[in-house]
Amino acid sequence: MSSQFYIFAILLGLFFNSPLTHAQNKNSSEVTMQQQHASAPNTLLRPINPTYATIPNVSQAIVVEQGQPMYLSGHVPITENGDILQAGLEQQLFLVFQNIEKTLHQANVSTQQLVKLTIYVRNLQPDQLTIIRKVRDQFIHSELPPASSLIGVAQLFHPDVLVEVEAIAVIPSNKNSTF
């Protein structure tokens, strides 16, 4: 394996094993951490959520207990004919998630194995969050949602593209395992 992989693994380990620090609140300098576990007996993923985390269907962090990571490039609203879908944000985002599903299917996994999403939206407006959640929530594991980031950008690779989504998924080491 390349040295880049080992460096990434070390950095990832340091990130997940480093102590969490938070700004002082009224009662204490510590924030109680709540670890939510999926109901499956053989858990591959473990969400980590501070008690103050209230973002719907988003885990603040996901610990990968076992499995192989799969890194997905930015997916865009490209049709099967190779054309950019000429539509609004909701339709483009739906197609993007369908394209992500197709990529994951090639590795014999589904969107239920997503652990991280980064959604880039051209000229993001606050009122678009409802649309984004509505579409995203049709594809994610609602009991074990991925960590997510939403980033507004001035432009993407083509002027007709309104959204691009990068993702990280986990391929179970044992296909009989559940999340």
PDB file of C-alpha atoms in Angstrom, residues 72-75 93 96-97 100 115-121 146-151 163-168:
ATOM      1  CA  LEU A  72     -16.952   8.594  -4.062  1.00  0.00           C
ATOM      2  CA  SER A  73     -15.974  11.479  -6.302  1.00  0.00           C
ATOM      3  CA  GLY A  74     -18.347  14.386  -6.642  1.00  0.00           C
ATOM      4  CA  HIS A  75     -21.493  13.131  -8.341  1.00  0.00           C
ATOM      5  CA  LEU A  93     -30.261  16.487  -6.406  1.00  0.00           C
ATOM      6  CA  VAL A  96     -27.330  12.955  -8.126  1.00  0.00           C
ATOM      7  CA  PHE A  97     -28.425  10.576  -5.367  1.00  0.00           C
ATOM      8  CA  ILE A 100     -24.570   7.710  -6.173  1.00  0.00           C
ATOM      9  CA  VAL A 115     -21.003   7.529   6.394  1.00  0.00           C
ATOM     10  CA  LYS A 116     -20.230  11.032   5.073  1.00  0.00           C
ATOM     11  CA  LEU A 117     -21.875  13.371   2.576  1.00  0.00           C
ATOM     12  CA  THR A 118     -20.600  16.714   1.347  1.00  0.00           C
ATOM     13  CA  ILE A 119     -23.213  18.572  -0.654  1.00  0.00           C
ATOM     14  CA  TYR A 120     -22.130  21.555  -2.741  1.00  0.00           C
ATOM     15  CA  VAL A 121     -24.931  23.857  -3.927  1.00  0.00           C
ATOM     16  CA  PRO A 146     -24.268   9.931   7.753  1.00  0.00           C
ATOM     17  CA  ALA A 147     -22.169  12.826   8.903  1.00  0.00           C
ATOM     18  CA  SER A 148     -22.942  15.655   6.493  1.00  0.00           C
ATOM     19  CA  SER A 149     -21.727  19.031   5.313  1.00  0.00           C
ATOM     20  CA  LEU A 150     -23.597  21.527   3.169  1.00  0.00           C
ATOM     21  CA  ILE A 151     -21.471  24.083   1.347  1.00  0.00           C
ATOM     22  CA  VAL A 163     -25.480  20.594  -7.074  1.00  0.00           C
ATOM     23  CA  GLU A 164     -22.615  18.144  -6.590  1.00  0.00           C
ATOM     24  CA  VAL A 165     -22.324  15.525  -3.850  1.00  0.00           C
ATOM     25  CA  GLU A 166     -19.191  13.766  -2.591  1.00  0.00           C
ATOM     26  CA  ALA A 167     -19.606  10.752  -0.362  1.00  0.00           C
ATOM     27  CA  ILE A 168     -17.810   8.193   1.741  1.00  0.00           C
TER      28      ILE A 168
END
